[in-house]
mmCIF file of N, CA and C in Angstrom:
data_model
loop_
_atom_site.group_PDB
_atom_site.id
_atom_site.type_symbol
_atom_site.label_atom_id
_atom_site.label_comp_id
_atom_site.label_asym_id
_atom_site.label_seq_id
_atom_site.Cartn_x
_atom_site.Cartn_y
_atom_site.Cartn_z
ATOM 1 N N UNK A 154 6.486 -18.864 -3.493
ATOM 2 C CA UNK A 154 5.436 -19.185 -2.573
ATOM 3 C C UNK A 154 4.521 -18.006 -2.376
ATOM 4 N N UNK A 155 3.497 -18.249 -1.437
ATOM 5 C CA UNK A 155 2.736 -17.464 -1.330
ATOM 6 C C UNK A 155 2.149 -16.804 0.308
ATOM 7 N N UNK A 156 1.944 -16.066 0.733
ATOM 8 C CA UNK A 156 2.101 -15.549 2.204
ATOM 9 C C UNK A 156 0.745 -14.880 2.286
ATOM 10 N N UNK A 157 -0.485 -15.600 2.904
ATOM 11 C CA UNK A 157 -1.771 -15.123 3.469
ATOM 12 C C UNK A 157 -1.986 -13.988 4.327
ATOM 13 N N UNK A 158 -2.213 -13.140 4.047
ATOM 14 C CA UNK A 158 -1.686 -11.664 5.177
ATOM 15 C C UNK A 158 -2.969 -11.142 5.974
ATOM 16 N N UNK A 159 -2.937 -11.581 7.248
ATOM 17 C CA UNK A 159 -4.186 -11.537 8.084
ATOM 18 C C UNK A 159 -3.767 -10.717 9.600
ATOM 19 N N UNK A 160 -4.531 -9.195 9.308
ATOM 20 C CA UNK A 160 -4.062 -8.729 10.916
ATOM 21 C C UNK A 160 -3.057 -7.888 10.134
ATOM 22 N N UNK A 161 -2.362 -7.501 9.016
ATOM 23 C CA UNK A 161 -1.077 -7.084 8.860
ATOM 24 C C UNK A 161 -1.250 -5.106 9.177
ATOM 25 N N UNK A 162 -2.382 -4.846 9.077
ATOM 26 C CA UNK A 162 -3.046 -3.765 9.386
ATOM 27 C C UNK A 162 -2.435 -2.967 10.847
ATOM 28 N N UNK A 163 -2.405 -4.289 11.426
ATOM 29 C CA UNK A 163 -2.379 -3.594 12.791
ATOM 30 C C UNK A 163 -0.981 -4.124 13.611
ATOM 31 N N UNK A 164 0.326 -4.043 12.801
ATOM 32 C CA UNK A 164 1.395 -3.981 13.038
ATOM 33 C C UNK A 164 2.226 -2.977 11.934
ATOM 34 N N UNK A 165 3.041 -2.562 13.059
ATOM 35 C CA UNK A 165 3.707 -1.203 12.293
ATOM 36 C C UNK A 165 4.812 -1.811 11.284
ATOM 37 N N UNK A 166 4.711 -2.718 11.484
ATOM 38 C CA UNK A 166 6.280 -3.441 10.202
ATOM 39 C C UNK A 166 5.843 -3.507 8.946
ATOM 40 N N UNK A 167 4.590 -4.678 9.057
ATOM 41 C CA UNK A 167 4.030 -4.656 7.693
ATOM 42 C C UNK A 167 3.345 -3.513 7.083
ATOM 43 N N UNK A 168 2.797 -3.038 7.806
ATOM 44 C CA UNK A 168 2.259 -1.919 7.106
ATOM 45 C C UNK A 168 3.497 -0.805 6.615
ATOM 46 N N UNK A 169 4.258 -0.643 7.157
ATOM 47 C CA UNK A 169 5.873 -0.123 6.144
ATOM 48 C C UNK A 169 5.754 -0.807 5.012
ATOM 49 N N UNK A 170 6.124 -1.781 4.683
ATOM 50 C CA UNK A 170 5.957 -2.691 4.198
ATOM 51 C C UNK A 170 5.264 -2.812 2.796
ATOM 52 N N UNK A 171 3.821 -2.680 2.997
ATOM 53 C CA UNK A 171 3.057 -2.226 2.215
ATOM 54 C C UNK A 171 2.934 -1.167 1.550
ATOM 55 N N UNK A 172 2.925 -0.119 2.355
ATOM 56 C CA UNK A 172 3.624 0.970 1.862
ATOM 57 C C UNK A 172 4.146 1.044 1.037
ATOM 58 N N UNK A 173 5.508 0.592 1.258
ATOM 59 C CA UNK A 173 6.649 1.074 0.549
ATOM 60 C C UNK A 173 6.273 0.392 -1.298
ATOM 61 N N UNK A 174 5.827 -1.133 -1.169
ATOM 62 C CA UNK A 174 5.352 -1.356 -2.113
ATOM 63 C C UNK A 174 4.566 -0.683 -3.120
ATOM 64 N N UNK A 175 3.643 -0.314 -2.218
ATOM 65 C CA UNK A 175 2.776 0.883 -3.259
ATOM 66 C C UNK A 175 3.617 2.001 -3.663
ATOM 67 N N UNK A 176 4.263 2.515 -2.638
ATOM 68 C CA UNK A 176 5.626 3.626 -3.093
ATOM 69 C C UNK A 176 6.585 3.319 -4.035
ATOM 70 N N UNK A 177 6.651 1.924 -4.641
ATOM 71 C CA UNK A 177 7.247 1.667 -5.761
ATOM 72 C C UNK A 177 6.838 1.429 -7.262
ATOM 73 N N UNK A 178 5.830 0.827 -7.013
ATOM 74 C CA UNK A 178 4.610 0.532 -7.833
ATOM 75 C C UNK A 178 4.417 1.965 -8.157
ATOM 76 N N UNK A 179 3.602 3.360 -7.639
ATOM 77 C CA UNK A 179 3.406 4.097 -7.997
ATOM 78 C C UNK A 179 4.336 4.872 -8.777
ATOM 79 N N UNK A 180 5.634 4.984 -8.222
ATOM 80 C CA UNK A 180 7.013 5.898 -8.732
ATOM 81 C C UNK A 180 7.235 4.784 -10.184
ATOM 82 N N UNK A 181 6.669 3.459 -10.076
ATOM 83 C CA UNK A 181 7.268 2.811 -11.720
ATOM 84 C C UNK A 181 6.034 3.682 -13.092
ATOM 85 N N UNK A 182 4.961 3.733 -11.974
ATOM 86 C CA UNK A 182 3.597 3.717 -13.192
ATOM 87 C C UNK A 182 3.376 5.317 -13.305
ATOM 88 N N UNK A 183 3.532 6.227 -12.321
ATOM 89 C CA UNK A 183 2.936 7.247 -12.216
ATOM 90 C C UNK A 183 3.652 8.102 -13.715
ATOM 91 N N UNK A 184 3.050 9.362 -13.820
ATOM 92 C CA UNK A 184 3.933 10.151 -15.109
ATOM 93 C C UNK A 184 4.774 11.125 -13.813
ATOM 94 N N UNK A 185 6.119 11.688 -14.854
ATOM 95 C CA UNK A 185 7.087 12.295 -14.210
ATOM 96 C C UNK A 185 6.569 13.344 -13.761
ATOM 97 N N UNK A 186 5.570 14.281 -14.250
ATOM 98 C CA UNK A 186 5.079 15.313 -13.841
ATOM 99 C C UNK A 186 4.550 15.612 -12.712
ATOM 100 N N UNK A 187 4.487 14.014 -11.653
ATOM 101 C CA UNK A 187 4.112 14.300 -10.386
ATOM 102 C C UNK A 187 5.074 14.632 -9.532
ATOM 103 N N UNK A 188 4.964 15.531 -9.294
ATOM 104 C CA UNK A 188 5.622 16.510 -7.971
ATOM 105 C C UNK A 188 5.871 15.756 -6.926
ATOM 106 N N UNK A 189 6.933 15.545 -5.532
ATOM 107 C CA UNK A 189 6.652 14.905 -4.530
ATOM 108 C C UNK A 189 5.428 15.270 -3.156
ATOM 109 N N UNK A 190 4.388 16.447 -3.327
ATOM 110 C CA UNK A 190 3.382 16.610 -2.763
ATOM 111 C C UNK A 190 2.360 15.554 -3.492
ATOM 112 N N UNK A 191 2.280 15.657 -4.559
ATOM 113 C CA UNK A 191 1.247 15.098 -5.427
ATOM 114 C C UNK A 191 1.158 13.527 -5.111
ATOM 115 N N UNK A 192 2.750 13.078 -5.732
ATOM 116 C CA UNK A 192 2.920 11.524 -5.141
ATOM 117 C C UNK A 192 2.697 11.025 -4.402
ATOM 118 N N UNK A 193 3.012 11.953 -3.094
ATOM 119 C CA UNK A 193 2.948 11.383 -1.429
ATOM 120 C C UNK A 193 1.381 11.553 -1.267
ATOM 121 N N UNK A 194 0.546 12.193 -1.889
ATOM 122 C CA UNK A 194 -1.142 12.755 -1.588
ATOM 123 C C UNK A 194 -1.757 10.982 -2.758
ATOM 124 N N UNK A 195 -0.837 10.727 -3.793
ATOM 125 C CA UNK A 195 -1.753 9.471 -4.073
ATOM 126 C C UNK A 195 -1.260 8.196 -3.716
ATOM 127 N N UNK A 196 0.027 8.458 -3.148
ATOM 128 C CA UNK A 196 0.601 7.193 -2.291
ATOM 129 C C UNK A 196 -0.260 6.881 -0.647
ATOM 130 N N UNK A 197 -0.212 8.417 -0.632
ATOM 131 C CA UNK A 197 -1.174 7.867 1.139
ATOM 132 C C UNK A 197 -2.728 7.456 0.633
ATOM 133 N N UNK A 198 -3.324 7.779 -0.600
ATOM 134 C CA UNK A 198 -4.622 7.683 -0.499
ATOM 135 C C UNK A 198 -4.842 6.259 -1.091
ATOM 136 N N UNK A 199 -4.446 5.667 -1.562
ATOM 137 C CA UNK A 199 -4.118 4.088 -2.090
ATOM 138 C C UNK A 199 -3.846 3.777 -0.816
ATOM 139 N N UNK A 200 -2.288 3.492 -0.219
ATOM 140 C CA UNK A 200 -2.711 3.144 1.516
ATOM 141 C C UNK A 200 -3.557 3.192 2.318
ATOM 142 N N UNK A 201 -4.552 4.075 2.370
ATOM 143 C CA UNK A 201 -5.142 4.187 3.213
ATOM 144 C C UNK A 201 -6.521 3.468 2.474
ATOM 145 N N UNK A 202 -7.057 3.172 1.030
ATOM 146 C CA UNK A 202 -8.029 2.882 1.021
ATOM 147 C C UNK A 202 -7.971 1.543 1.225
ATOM 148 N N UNK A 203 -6.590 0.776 1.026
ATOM 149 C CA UNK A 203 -6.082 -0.711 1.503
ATOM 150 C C UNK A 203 -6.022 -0.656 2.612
ATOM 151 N N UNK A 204 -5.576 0.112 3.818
ATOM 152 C CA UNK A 204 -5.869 -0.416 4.795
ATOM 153 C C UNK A 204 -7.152 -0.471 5.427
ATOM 154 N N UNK A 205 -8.473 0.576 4.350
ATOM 155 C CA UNK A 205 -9.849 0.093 4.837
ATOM 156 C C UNK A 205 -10.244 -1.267 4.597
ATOM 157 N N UNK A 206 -9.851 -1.639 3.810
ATOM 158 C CA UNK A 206 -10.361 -2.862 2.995
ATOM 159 C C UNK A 206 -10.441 -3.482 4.215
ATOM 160 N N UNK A 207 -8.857 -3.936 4.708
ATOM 161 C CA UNK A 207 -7.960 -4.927 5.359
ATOM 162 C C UNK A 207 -9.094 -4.606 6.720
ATOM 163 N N UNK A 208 -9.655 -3.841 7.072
ATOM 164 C CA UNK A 208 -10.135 -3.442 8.082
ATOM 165 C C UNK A 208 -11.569 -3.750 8.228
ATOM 166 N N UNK A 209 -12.354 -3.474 7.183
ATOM 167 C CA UNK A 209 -13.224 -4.709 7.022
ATOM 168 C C UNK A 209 -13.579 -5.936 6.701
ATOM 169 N N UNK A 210 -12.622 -6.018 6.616
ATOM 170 C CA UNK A 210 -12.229 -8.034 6.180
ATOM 171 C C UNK A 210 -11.538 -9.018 5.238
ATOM 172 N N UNK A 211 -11.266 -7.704 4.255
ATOM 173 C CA UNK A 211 -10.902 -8.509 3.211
ATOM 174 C C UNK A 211 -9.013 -8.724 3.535
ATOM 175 N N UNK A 212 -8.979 -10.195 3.076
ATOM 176 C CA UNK A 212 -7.679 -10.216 3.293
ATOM 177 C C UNK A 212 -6.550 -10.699 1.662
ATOM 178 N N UNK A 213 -5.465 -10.348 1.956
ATOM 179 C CA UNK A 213 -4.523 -10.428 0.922
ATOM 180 C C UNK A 213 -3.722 -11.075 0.693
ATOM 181 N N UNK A 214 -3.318 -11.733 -0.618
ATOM 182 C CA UNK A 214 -2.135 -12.604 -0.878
ATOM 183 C C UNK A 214 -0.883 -11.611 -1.306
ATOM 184 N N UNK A 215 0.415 -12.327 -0.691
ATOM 185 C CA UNK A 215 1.216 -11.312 -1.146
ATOM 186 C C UNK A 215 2.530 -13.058 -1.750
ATOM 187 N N UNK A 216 2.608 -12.580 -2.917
ATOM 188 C CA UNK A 216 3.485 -13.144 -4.024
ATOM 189 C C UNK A 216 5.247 -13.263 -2.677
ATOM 190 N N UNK A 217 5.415 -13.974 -2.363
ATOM 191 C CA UNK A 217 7.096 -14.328 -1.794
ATOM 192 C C UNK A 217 7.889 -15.237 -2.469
#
């Protein structure tokens, strides 16, 4: 199924959540040579440019 994600921005669960996703996604794709400063500097900056999005309107499907 599929789960319409509206508002998820502005609760602290999902946004873990999201997170962590991207924190997995990145650690599958990234090369080994990233350091854990490096990782955590392009893991927050992907988060954070998704949670602009989410913040101006655009909203997301998430695969369940």
């Amino acid at each position: 199924g599929e789960l319409f994600l509206v508002g998820w921005q502005n609760d602290p669960q999902p946004k873990e959540r999201v997170k962590s996703e991207i924190q997995q996604i990145l650690h599958n794709t990234l090369p080994d040579c990233y350091d854990h400063i490096l990782f955590s500097q392009k893991r927050d900056v992907v988060f954070e440019h998704i949670v602009d999005q989410a913040m101006m309107g655009y909203t997301w499907w998430l695969a369940v």
